[in-house]
mmCIF file of C-alpha atoms in Angstrom:
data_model
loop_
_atom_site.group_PDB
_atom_site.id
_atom_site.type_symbol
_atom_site.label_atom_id
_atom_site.label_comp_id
_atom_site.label_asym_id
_atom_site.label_seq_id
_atom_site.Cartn_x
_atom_site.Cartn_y
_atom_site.Cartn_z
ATOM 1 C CA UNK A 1 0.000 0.000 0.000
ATOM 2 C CA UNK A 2 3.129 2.529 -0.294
ATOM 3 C CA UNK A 3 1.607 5.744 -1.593
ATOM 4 C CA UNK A 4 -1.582 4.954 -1.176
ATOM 5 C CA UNK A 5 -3.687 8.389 0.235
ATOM 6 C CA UNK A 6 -5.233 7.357 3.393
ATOM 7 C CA UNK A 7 -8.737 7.407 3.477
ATOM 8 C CA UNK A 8 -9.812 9.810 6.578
ATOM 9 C CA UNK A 9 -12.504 7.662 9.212
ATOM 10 C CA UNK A 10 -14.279 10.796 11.267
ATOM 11 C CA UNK A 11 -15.433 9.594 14.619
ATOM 12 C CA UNK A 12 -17.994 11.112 17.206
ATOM 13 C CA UNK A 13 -18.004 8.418 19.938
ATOM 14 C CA UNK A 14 -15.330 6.092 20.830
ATOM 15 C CA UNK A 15 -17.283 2.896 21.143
ATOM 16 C CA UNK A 16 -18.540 3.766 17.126
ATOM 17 C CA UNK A 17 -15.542 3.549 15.097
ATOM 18 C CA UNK A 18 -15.107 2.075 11.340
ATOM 19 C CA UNK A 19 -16.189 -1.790 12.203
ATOM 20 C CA UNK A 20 -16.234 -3.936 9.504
ATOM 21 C CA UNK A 21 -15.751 -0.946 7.515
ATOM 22 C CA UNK A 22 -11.686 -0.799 7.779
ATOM 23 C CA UNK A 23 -10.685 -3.861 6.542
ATOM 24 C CA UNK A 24 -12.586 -3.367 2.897
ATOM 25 C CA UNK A 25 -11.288 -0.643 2.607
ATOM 26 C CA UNK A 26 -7.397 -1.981 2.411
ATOM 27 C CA UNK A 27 -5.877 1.625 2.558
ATOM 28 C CA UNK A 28 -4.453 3.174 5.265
ATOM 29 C CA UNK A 29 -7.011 4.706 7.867
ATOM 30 C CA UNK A 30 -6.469 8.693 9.334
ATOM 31 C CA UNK A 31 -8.796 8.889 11.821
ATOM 32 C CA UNK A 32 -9.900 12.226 13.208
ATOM 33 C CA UNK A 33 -12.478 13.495 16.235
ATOM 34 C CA UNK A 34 -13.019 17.067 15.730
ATOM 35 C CA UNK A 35 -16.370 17.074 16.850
ATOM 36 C CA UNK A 36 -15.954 19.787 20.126
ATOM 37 C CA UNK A 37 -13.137 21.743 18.058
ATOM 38 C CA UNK A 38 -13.659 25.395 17.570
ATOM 39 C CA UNK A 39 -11.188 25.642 15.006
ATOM 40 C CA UNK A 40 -11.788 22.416 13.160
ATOM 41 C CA UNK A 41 -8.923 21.449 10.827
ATOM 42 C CA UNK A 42 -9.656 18.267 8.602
ATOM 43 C CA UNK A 43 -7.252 16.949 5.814
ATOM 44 C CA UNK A 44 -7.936 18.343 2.759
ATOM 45 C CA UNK A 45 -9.203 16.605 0.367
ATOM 46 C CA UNK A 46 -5.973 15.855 -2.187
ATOM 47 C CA UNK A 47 -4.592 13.915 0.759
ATOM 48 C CA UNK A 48 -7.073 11.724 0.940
ATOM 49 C CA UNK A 49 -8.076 8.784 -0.983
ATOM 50 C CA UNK A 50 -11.940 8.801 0.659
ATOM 51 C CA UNK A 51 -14.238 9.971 3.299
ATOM 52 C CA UNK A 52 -16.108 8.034 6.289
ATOM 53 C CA UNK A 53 -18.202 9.144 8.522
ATOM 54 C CA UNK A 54 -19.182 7.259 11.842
ATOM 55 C CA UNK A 55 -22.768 7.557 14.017
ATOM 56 C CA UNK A 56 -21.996 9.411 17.040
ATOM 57 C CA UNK A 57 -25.624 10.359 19.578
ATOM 58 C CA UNK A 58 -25.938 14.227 18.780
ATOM 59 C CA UNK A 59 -28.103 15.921 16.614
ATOM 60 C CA UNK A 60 -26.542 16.509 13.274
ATOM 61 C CA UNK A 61 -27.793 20.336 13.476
ATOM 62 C CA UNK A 62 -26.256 20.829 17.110
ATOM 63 C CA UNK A 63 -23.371 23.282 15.197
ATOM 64 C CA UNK A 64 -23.554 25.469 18.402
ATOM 65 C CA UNK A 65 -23.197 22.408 21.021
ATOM 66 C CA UNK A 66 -20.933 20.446 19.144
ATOM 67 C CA UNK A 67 -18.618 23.076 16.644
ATOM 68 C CA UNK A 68 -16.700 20.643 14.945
ATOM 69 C CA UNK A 69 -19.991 19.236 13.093
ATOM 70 C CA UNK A 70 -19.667 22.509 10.695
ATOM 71 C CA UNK A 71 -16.602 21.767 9.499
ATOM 72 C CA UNK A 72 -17.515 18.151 8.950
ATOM 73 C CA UNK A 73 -20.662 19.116 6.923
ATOM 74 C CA UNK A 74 -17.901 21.669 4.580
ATOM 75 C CA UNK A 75 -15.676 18.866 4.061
ATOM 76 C CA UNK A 76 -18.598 16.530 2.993
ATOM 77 C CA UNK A 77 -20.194 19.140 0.459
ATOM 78 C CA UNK A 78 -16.501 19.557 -1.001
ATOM 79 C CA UNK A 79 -16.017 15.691 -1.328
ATOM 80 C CA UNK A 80 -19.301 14.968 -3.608
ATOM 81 C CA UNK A 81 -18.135 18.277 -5.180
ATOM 82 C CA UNK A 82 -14.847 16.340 -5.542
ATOM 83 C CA UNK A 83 -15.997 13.324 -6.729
ATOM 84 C CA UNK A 84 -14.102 12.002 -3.787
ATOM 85 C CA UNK A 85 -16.041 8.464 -2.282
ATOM 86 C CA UNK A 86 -18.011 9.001 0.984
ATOM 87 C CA UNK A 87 -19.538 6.707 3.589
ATOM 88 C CA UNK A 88 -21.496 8.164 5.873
ATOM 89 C CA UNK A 89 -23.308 5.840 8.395
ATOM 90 C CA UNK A 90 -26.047 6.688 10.863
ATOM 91 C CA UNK A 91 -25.324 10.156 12.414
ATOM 92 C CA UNK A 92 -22.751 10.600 9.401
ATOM 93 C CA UNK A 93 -25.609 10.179 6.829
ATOM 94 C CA UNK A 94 -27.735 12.654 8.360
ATOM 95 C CA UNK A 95 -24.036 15.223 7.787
ATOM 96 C CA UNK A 96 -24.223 14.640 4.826
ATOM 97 C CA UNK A 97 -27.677 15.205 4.144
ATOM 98 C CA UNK A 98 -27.897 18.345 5.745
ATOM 99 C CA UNK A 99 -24.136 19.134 3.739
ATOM 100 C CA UNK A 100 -25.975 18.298 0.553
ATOM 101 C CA UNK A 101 -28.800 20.847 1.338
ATOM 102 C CA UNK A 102 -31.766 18.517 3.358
ATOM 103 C CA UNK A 103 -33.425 19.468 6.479
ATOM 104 C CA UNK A 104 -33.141 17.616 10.020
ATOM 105 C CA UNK A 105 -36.064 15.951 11.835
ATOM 106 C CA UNK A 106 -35.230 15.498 15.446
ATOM 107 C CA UNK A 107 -36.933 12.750 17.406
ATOM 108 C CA UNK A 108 -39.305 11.672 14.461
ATOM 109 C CA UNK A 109 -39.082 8.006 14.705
ATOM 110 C CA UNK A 110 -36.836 6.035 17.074
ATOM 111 C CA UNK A 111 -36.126 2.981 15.753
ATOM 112 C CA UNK A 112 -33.761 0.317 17.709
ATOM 113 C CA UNK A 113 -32.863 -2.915 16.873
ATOM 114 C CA UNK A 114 -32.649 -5.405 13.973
ATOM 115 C CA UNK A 115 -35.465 -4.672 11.500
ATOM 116 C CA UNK A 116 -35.222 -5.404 7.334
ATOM 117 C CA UNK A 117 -35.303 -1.890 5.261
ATOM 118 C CA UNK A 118 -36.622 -2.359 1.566
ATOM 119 C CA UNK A 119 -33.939 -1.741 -0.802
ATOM 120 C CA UNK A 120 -35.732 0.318 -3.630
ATOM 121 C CA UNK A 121 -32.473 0.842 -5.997
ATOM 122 C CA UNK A 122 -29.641 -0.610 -7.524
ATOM 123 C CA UNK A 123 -26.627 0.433 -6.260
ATOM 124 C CA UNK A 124 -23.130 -0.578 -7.014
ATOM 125 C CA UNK A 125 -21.877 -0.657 -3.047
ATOM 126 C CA UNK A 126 -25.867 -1.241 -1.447
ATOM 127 C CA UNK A 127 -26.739 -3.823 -3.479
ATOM 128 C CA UNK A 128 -24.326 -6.644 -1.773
ATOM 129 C CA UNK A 129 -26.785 -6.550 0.944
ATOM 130 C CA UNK A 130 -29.752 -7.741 -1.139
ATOM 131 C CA UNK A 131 -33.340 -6.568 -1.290
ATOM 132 C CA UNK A 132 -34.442 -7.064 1.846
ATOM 133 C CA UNK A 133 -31.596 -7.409 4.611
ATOM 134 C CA UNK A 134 -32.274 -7.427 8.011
ATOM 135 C CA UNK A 135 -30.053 -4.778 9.537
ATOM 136 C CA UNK A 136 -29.145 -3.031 12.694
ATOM 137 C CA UNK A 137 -31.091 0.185 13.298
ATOM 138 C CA UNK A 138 -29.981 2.763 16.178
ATOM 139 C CA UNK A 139 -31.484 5.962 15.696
ATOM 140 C CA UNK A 140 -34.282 8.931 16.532
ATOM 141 C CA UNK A 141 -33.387 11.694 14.191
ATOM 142 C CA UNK A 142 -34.336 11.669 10.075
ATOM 143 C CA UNK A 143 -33.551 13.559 7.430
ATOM 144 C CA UNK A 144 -35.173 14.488 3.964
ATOM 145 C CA UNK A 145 -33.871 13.115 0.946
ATOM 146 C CA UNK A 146 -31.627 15.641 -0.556
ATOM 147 C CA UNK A 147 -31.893 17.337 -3.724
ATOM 148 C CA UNK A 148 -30.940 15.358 -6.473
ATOM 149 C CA UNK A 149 -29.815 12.494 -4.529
ATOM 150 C CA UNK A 150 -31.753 8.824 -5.220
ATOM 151 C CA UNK A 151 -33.293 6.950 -2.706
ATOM 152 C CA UNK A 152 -31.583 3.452 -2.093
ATOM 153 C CA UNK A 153 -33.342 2.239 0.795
ATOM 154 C CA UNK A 154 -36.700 2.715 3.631
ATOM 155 C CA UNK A 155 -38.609 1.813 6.228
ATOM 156 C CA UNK A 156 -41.835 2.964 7.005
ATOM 157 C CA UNK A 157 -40.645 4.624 10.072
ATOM 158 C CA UNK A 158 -37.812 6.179 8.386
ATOM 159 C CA UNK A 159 -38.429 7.058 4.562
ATOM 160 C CA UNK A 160 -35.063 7.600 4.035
ATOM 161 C CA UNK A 161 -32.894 4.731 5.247
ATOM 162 C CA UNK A 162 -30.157 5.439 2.472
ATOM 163 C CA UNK A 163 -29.208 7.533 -0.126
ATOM 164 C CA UNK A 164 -26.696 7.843 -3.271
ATOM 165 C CA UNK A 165 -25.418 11.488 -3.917
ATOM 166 C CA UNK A 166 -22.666 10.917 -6.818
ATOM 167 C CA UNK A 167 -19.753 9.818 -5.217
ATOM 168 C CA UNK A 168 -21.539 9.322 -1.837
ATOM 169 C CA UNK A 169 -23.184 6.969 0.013
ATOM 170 C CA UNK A 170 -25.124 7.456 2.988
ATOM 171 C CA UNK A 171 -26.415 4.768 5.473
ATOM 172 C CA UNK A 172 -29.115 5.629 8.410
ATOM 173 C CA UNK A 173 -28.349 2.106 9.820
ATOM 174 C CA UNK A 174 -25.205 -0.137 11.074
ATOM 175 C CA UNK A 175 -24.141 -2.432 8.833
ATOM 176 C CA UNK A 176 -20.490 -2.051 9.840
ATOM 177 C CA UNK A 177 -21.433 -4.172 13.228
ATOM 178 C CA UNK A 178 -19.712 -7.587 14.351
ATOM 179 C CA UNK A 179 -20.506 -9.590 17.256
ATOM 180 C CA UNK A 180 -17.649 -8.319 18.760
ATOM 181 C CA UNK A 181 -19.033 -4.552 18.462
ATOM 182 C CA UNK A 182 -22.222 -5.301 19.454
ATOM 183 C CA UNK A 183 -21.512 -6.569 22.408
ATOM 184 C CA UNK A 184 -19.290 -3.397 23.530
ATOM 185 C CA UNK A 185 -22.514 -1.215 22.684
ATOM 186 C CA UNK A 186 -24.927 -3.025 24.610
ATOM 187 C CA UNK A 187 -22.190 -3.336 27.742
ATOM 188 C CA UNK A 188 -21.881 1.058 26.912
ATOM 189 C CA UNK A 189 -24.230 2.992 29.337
ATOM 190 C CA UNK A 190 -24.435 5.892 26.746
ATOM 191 C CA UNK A 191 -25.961 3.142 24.041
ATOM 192 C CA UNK A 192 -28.223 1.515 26.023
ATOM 193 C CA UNK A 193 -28.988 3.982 28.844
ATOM 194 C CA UNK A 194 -32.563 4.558 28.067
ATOM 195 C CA UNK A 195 -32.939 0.612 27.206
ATOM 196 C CA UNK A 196 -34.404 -1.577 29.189
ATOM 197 C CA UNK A 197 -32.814 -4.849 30.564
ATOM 198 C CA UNK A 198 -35.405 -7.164 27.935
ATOM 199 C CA UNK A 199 -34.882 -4.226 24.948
ATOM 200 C CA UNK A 200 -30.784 -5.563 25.299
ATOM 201 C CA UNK A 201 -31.328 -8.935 25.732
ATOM 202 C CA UNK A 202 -33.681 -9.314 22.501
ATOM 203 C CA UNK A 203 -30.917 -6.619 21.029
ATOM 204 C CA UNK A 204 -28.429 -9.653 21.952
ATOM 205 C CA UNK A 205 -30.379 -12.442 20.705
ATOM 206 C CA UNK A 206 -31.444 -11.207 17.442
ATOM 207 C CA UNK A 207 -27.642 -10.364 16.925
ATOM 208 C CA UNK A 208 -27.012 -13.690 17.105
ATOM 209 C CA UNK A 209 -29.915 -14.807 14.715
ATOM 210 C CA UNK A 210 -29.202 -12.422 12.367
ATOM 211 C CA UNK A 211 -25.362 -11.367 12.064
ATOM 212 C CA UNK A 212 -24.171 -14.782 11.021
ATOM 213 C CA UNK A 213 -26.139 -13.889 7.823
ATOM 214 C CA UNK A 214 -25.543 -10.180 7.562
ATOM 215 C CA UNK A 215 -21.975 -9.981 8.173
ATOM 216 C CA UNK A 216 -20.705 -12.020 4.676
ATOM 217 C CA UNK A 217 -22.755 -9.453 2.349
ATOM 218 C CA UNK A 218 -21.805 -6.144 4.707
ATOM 219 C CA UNK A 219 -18.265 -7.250 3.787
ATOM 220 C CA UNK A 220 -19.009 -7.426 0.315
ATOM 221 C CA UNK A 221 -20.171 -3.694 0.120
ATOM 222 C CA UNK A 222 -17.564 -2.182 2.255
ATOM 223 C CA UNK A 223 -14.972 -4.263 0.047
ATOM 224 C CA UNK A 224 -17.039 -2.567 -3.068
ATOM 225 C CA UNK A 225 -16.466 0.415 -1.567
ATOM 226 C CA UNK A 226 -12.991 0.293 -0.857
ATOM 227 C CA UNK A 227 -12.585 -0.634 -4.727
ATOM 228 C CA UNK A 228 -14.259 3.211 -5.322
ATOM 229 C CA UNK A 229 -11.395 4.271 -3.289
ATOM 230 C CA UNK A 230 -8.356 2.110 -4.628
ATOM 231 C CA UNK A 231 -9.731 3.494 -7.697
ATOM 232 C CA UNK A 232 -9.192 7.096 -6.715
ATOM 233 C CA UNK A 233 -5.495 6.081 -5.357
#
């Protein structure tokens, strides 16, 4: 991998890192918090090879509680501008929404657990994980689809489950989950918090139905993914 542009990984939480995620990727990994930073400085964009964003618990729109997200949303506009290949997963979807010019809808359905979304598009990176995949869900906020974008993927809680923007992709739920990473989110208190004891243990249980299946095609599209970024160097 000598000379390969690292693709930057931009976290909000610690427990809610890349996942799966890193090793499809095969490039080196610059991974960078900035979410509290006044004076948020990311790599530009000629350094790197692509763009991931993680989930993180704030609201998306909290610029004044959490500075950092502005510069986050900047960098994302600039990267579809860019052509550059974005992931943006959970939280980092609804960042790139709102980059890409949609609107924010706090609280408007909270959905928790595994659950199967309807995949309503082809897509060359989506489309590993089938038409009907039962996924990981971990979210309250929502966001419109934005302008122009196409709509990959809903529920009927959450219209807009993902999204293709050019050279983006953007992911309301957690594909990027292991057993291994489950099992350090349900053992966090700021995961399950407002949970109770029976909501974790079916959490558990249907992790252990339903990763075994998931986990082979989730590797597929984060290894399509990485090819996007190989491709860009």
């Amino acid at each position: 991998m000598t000379g390969v542009r690292p693709v930057l990984v931009i976290t909000h939480a610690p427990h809610e890192g890349p996942g799966l995620i890193a090793p499809g990727l095969d490039a080196p990994l610059r991974v960078r918090t900035v979410l509290d930073l006044e004076d948020a400085r990311l790599p530009r964009l000629d350094e790197v090879s692509g763009v991931v964003v993680m989930g993180g618990p704030m609201d998306a729109d909290d610029v004044s509680g959490h500075p950092g997200l502005a510069a986050e949303r900047a960098l994302l506009a600039a990267a579809v501008d860019a052509d550059v290949p974005v992931l943006g997963v959970c939280l980092g979807m609804q960042l790139l929404a709102l980059a890409l010019g949609s609107h924010l809808h706090r609280r408007a359905a909270t959905e928790i657990g595994f659950a199967p979304i309807d995949v309503l598009a082809e897509d060359e990176v989506l489309g590993a994980l089938g038409t009907r995949p039962t996924v990981l869900h971990w979210h309250s906020d929502a966001v419109d689809l934005p302008p122009g974008a196409t709509l990959l993927a809903s529920t009927e809680a959450t219209p807009v489950q993902a999204f293709r923007a050019g050279s983006a992709l953007g992911l309301q739920f957690h594909p990027e989950l292991d057993a291994g990473m489950l099992d350090l989110w349900l053992s966090t208190p700021d995961m399950v918090g407002e949970l109770s004891a029976e909501d974790v243990d079916e959490i558990r249980s249907d992790g252990a139905r339903h990763l075994p299946a998931l986990l082979p095609s989730a590797e597929k599209m984060f290894a399509a993914f990485g090819e996007l970024v190989r491709a860009r160097g």
